[in-house]
Coordinates of C-alpha atoms in Angstrom, one line a residue:
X598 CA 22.2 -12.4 -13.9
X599 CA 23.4 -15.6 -11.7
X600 CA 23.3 -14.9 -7.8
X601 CA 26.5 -14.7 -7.6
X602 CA 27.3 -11.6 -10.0
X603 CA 24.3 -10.2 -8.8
X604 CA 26.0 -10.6 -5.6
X605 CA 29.2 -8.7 -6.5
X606 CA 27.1 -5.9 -8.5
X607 CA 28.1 -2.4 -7.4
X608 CA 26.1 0.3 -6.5
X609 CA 25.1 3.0 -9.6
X610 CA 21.7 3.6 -9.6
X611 CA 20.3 3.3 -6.4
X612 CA 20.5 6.7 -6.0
X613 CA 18.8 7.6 -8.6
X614 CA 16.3 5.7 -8.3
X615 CA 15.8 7.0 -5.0
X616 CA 15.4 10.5 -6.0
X617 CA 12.5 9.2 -8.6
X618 CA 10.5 7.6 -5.7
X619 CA 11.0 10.3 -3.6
X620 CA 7.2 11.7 -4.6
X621 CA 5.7 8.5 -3.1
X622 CA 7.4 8.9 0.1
X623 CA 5.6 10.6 3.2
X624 CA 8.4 13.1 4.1
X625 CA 6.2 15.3 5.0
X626 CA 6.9 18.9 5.1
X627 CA 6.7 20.4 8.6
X628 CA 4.9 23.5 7.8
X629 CA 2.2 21.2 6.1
X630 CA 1.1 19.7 9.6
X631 CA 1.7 22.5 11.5
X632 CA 5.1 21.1 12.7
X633 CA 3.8 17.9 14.6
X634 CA 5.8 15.2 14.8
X635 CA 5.9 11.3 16.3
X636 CA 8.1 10.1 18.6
X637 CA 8.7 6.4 20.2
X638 CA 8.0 6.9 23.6
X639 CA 8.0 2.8 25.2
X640 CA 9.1 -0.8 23.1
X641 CA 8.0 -3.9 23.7
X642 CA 8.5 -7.4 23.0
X643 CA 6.9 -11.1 23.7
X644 CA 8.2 -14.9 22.6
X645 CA 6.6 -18.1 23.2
X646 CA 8.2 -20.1 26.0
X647 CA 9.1 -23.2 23.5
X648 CA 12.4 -23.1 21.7
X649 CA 13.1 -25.8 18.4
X650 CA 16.7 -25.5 17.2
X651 CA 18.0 -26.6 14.4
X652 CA 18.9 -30.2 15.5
X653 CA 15.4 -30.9 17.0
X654 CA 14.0 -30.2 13.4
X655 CA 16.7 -32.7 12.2
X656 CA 15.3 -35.4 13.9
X657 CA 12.4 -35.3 11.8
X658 CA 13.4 -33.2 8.5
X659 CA 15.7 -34.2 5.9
X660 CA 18.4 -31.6 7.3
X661 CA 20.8 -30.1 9.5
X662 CA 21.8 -27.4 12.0
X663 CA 24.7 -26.7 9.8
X664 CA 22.8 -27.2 6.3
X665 CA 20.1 -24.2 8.1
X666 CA 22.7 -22.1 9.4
X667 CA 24.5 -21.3 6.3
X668 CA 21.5 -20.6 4.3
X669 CA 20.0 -18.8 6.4
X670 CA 21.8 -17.6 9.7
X671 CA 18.9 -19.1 12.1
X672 CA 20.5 -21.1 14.7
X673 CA 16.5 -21.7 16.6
X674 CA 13.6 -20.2 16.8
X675 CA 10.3 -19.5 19.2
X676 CA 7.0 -21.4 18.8
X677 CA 3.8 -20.8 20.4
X678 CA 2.2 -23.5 22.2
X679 CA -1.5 -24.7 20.4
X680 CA -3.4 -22.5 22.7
X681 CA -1.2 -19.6 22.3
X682 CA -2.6 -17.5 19.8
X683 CA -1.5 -13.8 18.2
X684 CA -3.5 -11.3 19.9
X685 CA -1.6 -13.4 23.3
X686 CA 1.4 -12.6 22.0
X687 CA 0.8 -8.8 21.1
X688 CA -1.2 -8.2 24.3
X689 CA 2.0 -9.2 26.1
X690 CA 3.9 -7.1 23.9
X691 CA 2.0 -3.8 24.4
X692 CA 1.9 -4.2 27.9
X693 CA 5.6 -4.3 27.7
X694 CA 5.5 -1.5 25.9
X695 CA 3.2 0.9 27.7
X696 CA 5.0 0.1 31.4
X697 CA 8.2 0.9 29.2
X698 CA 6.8 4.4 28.5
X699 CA 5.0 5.0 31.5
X700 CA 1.5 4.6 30.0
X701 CA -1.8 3.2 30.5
X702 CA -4.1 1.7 27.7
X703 CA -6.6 4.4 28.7
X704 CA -3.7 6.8 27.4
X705 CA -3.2 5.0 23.5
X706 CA -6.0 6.8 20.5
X707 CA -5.0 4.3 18.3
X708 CA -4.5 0.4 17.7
X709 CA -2.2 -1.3 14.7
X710 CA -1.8 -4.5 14.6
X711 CA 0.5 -5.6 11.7
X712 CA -0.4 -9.9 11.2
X713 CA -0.3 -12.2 8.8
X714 CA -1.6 -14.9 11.4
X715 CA -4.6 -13.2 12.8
X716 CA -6.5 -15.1 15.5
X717 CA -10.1 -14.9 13.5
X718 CA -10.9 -13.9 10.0
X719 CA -12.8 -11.5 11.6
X720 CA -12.9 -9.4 14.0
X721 CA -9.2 -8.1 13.4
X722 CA -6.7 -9.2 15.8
X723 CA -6.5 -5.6 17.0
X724 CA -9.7 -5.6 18.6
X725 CA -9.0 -8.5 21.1
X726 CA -6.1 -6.2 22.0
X727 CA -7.9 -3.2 22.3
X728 CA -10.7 -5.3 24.4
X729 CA -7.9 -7.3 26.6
X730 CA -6.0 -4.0 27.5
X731 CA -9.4 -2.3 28.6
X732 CA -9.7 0.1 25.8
X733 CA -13.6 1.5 25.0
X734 CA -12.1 4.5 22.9
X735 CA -10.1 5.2 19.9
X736 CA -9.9 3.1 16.9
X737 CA -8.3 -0.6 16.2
X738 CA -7.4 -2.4 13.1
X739 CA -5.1 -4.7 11.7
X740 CA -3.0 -4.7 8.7
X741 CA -1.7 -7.1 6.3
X742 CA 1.5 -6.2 4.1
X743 CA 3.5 -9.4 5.2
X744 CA 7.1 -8.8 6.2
X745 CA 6.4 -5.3 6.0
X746 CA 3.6 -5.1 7.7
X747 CA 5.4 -3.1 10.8
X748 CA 6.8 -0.7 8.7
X749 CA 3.4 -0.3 6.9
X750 CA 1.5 0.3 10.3
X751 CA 4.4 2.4 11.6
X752 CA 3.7 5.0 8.5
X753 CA -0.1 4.8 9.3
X754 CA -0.1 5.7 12.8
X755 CA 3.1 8.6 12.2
X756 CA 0.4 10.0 9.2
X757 CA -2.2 9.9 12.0
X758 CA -0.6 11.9 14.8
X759 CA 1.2 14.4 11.5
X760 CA -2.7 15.2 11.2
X761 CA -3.3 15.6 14.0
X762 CA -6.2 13.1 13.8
X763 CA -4.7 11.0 16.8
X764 CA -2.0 12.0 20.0
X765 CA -0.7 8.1 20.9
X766 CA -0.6 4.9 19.2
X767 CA -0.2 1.6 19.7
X768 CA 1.9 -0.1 17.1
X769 CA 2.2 -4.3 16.8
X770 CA 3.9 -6.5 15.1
X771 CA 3.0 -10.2 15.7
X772 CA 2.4 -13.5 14.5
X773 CA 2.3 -17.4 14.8
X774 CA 3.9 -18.0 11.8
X775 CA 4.2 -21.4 13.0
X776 CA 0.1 -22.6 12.4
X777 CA 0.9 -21.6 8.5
X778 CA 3.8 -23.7 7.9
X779 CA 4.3 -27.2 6.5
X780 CA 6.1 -29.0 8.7
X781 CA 7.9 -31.2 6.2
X782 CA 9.1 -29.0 3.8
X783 CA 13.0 -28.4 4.5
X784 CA 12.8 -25.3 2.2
X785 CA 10.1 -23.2 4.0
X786 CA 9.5 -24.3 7.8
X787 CA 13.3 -23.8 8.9
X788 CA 13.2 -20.2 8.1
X789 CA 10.0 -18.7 10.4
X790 CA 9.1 -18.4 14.2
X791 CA 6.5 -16.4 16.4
X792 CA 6.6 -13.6 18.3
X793 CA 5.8 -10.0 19.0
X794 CA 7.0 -6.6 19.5
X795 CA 5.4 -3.3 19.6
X796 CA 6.0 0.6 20.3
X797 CA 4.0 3.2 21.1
X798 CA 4.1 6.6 19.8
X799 CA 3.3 9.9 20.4
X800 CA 3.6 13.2 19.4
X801 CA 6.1 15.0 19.8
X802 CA 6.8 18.3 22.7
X803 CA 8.2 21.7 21.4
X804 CA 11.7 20.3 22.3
X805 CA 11.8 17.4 20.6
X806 CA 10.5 19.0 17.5
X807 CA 13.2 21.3 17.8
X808 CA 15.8 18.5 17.8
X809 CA 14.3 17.0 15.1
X810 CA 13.8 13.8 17.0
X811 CA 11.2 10.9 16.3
X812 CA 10.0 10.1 13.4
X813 CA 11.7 11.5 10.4
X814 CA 10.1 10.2 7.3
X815 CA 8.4 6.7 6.0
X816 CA 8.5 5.0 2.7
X817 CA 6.3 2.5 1.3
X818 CA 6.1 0.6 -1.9
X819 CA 4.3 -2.7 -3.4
X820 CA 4.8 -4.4 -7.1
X821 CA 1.7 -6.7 -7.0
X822 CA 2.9 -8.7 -9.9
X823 CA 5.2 -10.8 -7.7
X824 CA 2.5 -11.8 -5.7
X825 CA 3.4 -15.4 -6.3
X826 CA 7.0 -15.4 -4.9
X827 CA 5.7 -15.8 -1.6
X828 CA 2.5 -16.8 -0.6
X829 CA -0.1 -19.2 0.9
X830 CA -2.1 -21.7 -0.6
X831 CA -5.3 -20.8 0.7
X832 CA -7.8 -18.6 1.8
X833 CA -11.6 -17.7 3.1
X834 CA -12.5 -17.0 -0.9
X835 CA -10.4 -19.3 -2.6
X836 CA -10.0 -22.9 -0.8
X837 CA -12.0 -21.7 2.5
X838 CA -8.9 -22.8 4.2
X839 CA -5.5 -20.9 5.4
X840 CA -3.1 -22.6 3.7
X841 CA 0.5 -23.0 4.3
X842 CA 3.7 -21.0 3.4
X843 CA 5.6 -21.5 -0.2
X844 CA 8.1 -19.2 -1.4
X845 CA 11.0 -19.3 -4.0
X846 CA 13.9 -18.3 -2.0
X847 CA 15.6 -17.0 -5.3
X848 CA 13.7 -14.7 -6.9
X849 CA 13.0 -13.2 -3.2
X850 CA 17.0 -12.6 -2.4
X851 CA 17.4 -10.7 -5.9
X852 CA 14.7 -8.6 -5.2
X853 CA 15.3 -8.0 -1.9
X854 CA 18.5 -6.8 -1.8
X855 CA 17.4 -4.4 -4.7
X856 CA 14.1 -3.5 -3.0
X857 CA 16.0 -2.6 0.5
X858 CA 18.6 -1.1 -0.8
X859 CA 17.0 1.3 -2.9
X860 CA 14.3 2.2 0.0
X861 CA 16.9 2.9 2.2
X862 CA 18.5 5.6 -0.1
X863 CA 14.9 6.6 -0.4
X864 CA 15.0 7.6 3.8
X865 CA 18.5 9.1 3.6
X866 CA 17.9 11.5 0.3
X867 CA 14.2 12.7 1.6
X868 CA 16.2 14.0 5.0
X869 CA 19.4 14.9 3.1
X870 CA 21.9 12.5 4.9
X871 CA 23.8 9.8 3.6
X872 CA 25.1 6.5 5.2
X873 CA 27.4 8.0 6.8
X874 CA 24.7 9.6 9.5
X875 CA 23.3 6.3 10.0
X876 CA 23.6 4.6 13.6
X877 CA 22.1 1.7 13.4
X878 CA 20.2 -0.6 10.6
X879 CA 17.3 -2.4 12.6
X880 CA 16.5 -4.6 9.0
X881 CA 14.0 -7.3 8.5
X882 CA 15.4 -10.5 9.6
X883 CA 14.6 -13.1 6.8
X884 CA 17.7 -13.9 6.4
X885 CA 21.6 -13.1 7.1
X886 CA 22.8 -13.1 3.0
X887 CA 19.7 -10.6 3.0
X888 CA 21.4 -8.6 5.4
X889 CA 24.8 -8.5 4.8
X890 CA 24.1 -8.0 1.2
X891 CA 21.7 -5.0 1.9
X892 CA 24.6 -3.8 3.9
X893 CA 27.4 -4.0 1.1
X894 CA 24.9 -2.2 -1.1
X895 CA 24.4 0.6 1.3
X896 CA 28.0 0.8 2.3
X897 CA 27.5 0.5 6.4
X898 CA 29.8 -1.6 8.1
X899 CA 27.8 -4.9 9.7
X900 CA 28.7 -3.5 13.2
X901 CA 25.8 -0.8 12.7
X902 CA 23.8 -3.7 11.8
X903 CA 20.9 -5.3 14.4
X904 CA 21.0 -9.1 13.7
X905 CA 18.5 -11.4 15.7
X906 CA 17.4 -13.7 12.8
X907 CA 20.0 -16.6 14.8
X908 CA 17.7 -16.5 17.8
X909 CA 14.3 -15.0 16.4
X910 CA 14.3 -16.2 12.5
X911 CA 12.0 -14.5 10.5
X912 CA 8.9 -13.7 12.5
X913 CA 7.3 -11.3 9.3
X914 CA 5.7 -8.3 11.0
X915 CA 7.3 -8.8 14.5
X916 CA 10.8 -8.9 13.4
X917 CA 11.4 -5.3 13.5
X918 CA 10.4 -4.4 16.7
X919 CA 11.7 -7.8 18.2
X920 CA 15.1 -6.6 17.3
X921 CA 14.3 -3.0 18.4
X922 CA 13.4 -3.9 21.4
X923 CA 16.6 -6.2 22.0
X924 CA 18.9 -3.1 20.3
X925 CA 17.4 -1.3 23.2
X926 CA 17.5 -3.4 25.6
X927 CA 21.0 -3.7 25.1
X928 CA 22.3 -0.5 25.4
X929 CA 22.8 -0.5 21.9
X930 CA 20.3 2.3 20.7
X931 CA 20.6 5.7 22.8
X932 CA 19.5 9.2 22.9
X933 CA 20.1 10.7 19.4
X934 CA 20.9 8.1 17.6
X935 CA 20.1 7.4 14.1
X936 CA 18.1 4.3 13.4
X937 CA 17.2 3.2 9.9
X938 CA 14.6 0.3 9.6
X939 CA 13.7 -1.7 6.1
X940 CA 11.8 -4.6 5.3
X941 CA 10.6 -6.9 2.4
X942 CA 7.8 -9.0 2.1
X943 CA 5.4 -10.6 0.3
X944 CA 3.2 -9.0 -2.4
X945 CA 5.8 -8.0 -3.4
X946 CA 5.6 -5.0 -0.2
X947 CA 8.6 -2.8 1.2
X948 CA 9.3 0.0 3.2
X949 CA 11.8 2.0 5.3
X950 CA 11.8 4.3 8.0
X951 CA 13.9 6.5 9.5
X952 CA 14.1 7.7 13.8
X953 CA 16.0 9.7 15.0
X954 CA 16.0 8.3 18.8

């Protein structure tokens, strides 16, 4: 199928296929944790100081702000300076996030950070967080499911508190994408940026359980045979190197869309609502087709869409709660509202999850 009829494709199936991963989903049922419940009680966000449009990667790339643009929707995009690193980034980020909900680290059980780009192979990125915010308690660790990485740790951390194992936690999103990129190829380095965002959570009181608020379900999914659509060329056990960023742009917009789409449905059918009850779509920003196609196959209108990828591009793990926190910041996102989030990335990994605010 060409791009263009996959494009125009309708919608029969993704439904149904909904319903069939419905088993693999963590809705969940209430009685089964003894009715605890997350909610997202602060958000945060940090970008580097240094902006590079489109044009200033002209002057040295075979390209052009209108070439980038309608590929891709980015207009510019943040990049750390060389002695900015992750964990500076998603320090920033949580402490944005903890004044925004009225916390103190000593407060947090739990720390996620969700990175391709850690700082050090090892120790996890986490643990320079959990050191830097004054932490000596609870447990720290990153994770690594690319684009979806957020949505991944999300899912953890909600699981966690559902237990009962853990009351707050700390969830990150952040990377340099920037120290992973080649710089002179068109097709790859135009589409990334840095940045971080995080949320905390916590669980929920007797009235917000009643309201059903917070955290409704998760969803998480991985086809490991497309582990070479995107990918690095490197690694600690393979070229003892990190390698830099190669993707084929095609075969990850026709699964995308699909893979989105599909997980999407997953969220609504698990809590019985259609798209209809949705708010607000807070997707992963990789790209604007991406978006407005996902969209289209989900039947919102793009006003309940949250678009940052013109400012942010796609910043992997942090581009979910980058564009939460600006939804929120807004005044877009309020009290009871409906949020939907989905993301792609590479492994092939995706996910959804669905807040009631």
């Amino acid at each position: 199928m060409s791009q263009q009829e996959f494009l125009h494709a309708g919608h029969p199936g993704i439904m149904e296929d909904a319903h069939r991963l419905l088993p693999y989903s963590s809705a969940i049922k209430r009685d089964d944790v003894r009715m605890r419940s997350s909610v997202i009680a602060g958000c945060g966000a940090a970008l580097p100081e240094r902006r590079v449009s489109n044009a200033k990667l002209a002057e040295t790339l075979d390209t052009s702000d209108d070439w980038i643009y309608q590929r891709s929707g980015i207009r510019e995009r943040r990049v750390a300076d060389q002695e900015e690193k992750t964990s500076d980034l998603a320090i920033a980020a949580a402490q944005s996030a903890l004044r925004r909900a009225g916390m103190v680290a000593s407060d947090i059980d739990l720390v996620i950070v969700a990175t391709a780009t850690p700082d050090q192979t090892v120790p996890a990125t986490a643990a320079f967080v959990h050191a830097r915010l004054g932490m000596n308690h609870g447990a720290a660790f990153d994770v690594q499911a690319g684009c979806s990485g957020f949505i991944y740790a999300l899912s953890i951390a909600d699981s966690m508190i559902k237990i009962g194992q853990v009351k707050t936690a700390l969830v990150i999103g952040a990377e340099t994408l920037s120290r992973i990129l080649d710089w002179s190829d068109r097709s790859s380095c135009v589409l990334f940026g840095d940045g971080a965002g995080a949320v905390i959570l916590r669980t929920a009181d007797s009235q917000e359980l009643h309201e059903a608020r917070g955290i409704l379900s998760t969803h998480l999914h991985s086809d490991g045979r497309h582990h070479d659509k995107i990918f690095t060329d490197g690694g600690p056990s393979s070229t003892g190197t990190t390698g830099r960023v190669h993707l084929n742009g095609r075969e990850v917009f026709l699964h995308a869309v699909t893979n989105l789409a599909t997980v999407a449905e997953e969220a609504l059918v698990a809590n019985g609502l259609t798209c209809a009850d949705i708010d607000w779509l807070i997707p992963h920003q990789a790209n604007q087709r991406i978006i407005e196609t996902l969209a289209m196959k989900i039947r919102l209108p793009l006003e309940k869409v949250i678009m940052t990828i013109d400012h942010h591009a796609n910043t992997s793990a942090a581009s979910i709660p980058l564009a939460m926190e600006e939804a929120l910041t807004s005044g877009s996102i309020r009290d009871g509202d409906l949020v939907l989030m989905a993301a792609m990335g590479a492994g092939f990994t995706w996910g959804s999850a669905l807040v009631r605010w």
